[in-house]
PDB file of C-alpha atoms in Angstrom:
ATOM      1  CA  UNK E  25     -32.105  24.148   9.789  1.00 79.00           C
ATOM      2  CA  UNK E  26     -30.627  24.698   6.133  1.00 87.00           C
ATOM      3  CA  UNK E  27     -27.047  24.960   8.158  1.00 90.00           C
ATOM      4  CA  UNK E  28     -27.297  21.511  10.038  1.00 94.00           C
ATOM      5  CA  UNK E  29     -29.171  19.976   6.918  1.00 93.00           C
ATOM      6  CA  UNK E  30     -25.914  20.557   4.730  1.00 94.00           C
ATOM      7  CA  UNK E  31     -23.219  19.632   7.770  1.00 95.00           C
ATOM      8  CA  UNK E  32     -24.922  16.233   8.426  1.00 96.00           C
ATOM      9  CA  UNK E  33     -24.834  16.011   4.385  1.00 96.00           C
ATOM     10  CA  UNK E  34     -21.243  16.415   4.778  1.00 97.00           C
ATOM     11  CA  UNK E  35     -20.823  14.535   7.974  1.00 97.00           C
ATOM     12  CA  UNK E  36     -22.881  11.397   6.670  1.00 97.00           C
ATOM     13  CA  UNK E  37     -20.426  11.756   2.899  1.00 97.00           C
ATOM     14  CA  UNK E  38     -16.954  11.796   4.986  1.00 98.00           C
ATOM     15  CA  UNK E  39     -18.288   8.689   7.240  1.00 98.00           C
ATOM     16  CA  UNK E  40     -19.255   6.626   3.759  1.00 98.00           C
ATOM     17  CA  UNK E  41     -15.934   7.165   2.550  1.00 98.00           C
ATOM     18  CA  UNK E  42     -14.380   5.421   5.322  1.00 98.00           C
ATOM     19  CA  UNK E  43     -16.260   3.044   5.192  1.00 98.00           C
ATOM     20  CA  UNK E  44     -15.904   2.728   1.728  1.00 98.00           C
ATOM     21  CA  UNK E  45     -12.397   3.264   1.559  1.00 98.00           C
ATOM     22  CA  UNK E  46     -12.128   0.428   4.705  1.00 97.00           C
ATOM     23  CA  UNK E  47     -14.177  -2.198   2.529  1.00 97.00           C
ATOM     24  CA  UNK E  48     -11.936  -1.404  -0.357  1.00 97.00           C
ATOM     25  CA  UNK E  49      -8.585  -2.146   1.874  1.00 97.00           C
ATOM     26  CA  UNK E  50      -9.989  -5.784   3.296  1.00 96.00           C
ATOM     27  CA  UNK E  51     -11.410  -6.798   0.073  1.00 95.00           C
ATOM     28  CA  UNK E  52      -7.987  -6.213  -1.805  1.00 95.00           C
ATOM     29  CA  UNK E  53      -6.355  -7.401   1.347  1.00 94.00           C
ATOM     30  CA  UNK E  54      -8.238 -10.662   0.848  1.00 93.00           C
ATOM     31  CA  UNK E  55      -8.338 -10.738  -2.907  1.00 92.00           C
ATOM     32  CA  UNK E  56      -4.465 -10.872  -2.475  1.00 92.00           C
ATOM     33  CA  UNK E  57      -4.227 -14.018  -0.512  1.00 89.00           C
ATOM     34  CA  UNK E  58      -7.320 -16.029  -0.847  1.00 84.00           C
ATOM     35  CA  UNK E  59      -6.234 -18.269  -4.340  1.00 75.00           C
ATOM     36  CA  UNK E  60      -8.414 -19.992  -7.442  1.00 86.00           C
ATOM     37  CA  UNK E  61      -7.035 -21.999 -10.073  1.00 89.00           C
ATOM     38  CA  UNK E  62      -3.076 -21.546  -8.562  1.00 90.00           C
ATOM     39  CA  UNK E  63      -3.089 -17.770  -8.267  1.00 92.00           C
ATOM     40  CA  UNK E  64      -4.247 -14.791  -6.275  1.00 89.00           C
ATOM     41  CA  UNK E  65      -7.818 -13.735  -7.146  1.00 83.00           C
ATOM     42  CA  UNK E  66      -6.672 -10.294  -7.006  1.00 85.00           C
ATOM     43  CA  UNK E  67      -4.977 -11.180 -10.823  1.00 84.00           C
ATOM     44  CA  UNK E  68      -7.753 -12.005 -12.377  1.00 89.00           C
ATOM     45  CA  UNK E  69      -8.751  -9.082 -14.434  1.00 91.00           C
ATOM     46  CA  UNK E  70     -12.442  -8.893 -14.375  1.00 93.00           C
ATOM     47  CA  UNK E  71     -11.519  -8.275 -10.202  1.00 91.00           C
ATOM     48  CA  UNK E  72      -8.898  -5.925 -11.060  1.00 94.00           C
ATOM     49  CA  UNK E  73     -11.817  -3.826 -12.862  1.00 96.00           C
ATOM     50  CA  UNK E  74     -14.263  -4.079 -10.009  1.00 96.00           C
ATOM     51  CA  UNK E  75     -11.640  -3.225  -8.078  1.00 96.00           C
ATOM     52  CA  UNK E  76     -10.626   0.011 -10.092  1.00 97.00           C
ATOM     53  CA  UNK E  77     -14.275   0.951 -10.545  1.00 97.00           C
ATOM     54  CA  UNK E  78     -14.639   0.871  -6.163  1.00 97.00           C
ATOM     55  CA  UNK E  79     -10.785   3.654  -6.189  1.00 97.00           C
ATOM     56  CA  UNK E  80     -12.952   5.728  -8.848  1.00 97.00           C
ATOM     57  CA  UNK E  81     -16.323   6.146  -7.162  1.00 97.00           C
ATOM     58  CA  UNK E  82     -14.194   6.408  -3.578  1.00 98.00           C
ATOM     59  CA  UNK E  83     -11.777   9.229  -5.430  1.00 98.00           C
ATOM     60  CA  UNK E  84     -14.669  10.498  -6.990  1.00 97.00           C
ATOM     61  CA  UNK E  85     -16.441  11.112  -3.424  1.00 97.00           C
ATOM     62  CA  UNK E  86     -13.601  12.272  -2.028  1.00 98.00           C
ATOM     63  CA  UNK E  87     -12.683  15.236  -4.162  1.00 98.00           C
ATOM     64  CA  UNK E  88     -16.368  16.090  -4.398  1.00 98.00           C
ATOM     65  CA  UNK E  89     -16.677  16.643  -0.157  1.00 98.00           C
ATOM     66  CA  UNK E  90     -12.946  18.592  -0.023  1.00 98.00           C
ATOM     67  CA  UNK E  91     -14.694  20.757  -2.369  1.00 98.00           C
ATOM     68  CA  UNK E  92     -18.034  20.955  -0.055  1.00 97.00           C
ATOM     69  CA  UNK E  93     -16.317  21.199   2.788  1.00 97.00           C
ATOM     70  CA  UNK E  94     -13.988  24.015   1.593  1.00 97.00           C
ATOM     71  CA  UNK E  95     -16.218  25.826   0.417  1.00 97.00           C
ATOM     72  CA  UNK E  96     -18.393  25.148   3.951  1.00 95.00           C
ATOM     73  CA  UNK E  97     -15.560  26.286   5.416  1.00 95.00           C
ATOM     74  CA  UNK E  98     -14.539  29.532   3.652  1.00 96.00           C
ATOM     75  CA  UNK E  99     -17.855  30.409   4.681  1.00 92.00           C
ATOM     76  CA  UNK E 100     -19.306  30.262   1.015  1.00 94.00           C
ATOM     77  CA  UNK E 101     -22.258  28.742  -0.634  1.00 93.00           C
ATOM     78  CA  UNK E 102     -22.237  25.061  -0.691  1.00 93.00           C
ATOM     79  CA  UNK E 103     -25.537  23.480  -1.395  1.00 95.00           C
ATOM     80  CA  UNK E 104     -24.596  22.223  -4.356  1.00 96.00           C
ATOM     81  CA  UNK E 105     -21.650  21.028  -3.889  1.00 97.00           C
ATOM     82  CA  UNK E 106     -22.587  19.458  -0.497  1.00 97.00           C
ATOM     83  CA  UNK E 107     -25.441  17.777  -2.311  1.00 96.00           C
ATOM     84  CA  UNK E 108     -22.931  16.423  -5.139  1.00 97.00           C
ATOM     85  CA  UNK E 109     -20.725  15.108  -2.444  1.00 97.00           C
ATOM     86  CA  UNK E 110     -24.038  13.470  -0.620  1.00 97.00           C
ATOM     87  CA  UNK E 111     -25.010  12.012  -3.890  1.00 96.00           C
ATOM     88  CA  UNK E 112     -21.609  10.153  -4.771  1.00 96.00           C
ATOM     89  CA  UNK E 113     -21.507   8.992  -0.771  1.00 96.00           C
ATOM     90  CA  UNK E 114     -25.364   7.199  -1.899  1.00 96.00           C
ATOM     91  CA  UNK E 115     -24.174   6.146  -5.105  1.00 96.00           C
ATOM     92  CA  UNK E 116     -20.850   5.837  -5.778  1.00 96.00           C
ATOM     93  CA  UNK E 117     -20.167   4.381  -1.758  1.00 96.00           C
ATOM     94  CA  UNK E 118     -23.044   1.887  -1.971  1.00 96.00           C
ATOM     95  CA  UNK E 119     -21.336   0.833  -5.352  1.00 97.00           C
ATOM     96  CA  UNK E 120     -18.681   0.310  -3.483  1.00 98.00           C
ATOM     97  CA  UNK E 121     -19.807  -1.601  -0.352  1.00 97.00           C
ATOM     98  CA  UNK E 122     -21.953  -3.954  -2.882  1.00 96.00           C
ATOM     99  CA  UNK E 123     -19.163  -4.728  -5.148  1.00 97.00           C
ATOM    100  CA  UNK E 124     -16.659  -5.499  -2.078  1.00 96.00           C
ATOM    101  CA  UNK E 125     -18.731  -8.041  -0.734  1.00 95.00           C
ATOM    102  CA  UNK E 126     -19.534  -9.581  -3.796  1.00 94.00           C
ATOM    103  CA  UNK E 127     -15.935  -9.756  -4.409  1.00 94.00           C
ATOM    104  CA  UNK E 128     -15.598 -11.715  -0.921  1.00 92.00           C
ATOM    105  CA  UNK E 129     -18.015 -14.364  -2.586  1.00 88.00           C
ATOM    106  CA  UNK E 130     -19.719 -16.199  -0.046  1.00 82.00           C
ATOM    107  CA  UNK E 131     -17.586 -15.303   3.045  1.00 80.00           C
ATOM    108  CA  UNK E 132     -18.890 -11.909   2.248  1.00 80.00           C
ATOM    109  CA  UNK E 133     -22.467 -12.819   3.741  1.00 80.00           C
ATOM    110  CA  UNK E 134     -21.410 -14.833   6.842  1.00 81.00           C
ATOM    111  CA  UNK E 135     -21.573 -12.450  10.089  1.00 85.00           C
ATOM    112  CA  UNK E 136     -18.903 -13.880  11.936  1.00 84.00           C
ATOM    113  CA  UNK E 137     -16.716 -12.272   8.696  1.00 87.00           C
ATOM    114  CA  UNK E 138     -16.480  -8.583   9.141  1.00 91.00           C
ATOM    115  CA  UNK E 139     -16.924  -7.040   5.293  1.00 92.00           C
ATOM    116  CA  UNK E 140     -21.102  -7.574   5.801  1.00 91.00           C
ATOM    117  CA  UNK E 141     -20.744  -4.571   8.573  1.00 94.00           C
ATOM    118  CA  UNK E 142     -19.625  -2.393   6.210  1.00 95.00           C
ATOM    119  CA  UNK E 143     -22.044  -3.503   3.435  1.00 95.00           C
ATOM    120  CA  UNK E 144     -24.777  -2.729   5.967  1.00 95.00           C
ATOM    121  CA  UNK E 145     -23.295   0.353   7.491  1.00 96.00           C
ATOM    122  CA  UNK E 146     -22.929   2.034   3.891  1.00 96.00           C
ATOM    123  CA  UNK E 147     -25.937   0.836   2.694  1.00 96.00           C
ATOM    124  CA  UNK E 148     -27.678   2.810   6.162  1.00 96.00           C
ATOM    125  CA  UNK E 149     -25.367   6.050   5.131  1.00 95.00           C
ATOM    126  CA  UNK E 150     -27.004   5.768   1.650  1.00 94.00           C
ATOM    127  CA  UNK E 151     -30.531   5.760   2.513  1.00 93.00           C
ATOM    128  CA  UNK E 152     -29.850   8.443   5.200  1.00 93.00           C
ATOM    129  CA  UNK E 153     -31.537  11.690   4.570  1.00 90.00           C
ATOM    130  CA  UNK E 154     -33.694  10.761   1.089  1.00 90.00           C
ATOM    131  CA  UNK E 155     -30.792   8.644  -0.432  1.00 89.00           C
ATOM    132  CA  UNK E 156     -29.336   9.320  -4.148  1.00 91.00           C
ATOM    133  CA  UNK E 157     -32.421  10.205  -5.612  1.00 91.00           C
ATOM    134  CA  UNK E 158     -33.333  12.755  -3.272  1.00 93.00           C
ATOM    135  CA  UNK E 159     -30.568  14.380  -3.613  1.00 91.00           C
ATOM    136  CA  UNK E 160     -30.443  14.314  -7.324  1.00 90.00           C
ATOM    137  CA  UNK E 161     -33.866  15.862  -6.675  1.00 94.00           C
ATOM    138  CA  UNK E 162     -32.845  18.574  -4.483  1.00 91.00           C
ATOM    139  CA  UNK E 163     -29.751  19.123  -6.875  1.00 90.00           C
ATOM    140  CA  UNK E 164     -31.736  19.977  -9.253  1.00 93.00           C
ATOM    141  CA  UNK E 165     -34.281  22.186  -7.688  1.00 93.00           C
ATOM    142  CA  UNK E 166     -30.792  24.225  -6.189  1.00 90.00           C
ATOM    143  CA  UNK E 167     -29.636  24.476  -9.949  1.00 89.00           C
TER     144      UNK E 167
END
């Protein structure tokens, strides 16, 4: 049980960074050509740091489940690294998916527009499982 406990852990943290990383590509996609006062949106800095926060949290995740998942694979101990990995996919991924379609403003909301579907599908990942703070939880317990 401990086994399939830590590879959905891992499974559930490499499907929030696509999806993560996939909101993060239409938003900046659509930051780039939607325009406000005679320029991009994607200029404006206060965008340009929500956008930089969303590649840190994403790079953030990512290194953290290469390291679960090597060590998974090597055939070592990795319940606390898998449960690092799980944590950043709850945190650091719904930051992500929250901030991307806030960014879209209110086309971000509308279901015929496609960013909501990955606002709701990373927001699902995150609660899968116990969410952020049960994993924190169990983090701490392993350490």
């Amino acid at each position: 049980m401990r086994t399939a406990l830590r590879l959905a852990r891992i499974a559930l943290s490499a499907v929030q960074l696509g999806v993560a990383e996939g909101a993060l590509r239409m938003t900046a996609d659509y930051l780039s050509a939607r325009e406000q006062f005679g320029r991009p949106l994607g200029t404006f800095q206060a965008v340009q740091h929500q956008l930089a926060d969303s590649y840190i949290e994403i790079d953030a995740l990512r290194v953290c489940l290469w390291h679960a998942i090597s060590l998974a694979a090597a055939g070592e101990d990795a319940e606390q690294a898998t449960l690092v990995a799980k944590w950043w996919s709850d945190d650091g991924g719904l930051n992500v998916v929250h901030r991307t379609q806030h960014l879209h403003g209110g086309i971000g909301v509308d279901v015929d527009y496609p960013i909501h579907r990955y606002f709701l599908w990373g927001k699902q990942i995150a609660g899968t499982l116990g969410g952020a703070s049960a994993d924190l939880a169990l983090l701490g317990a392993a350490l």
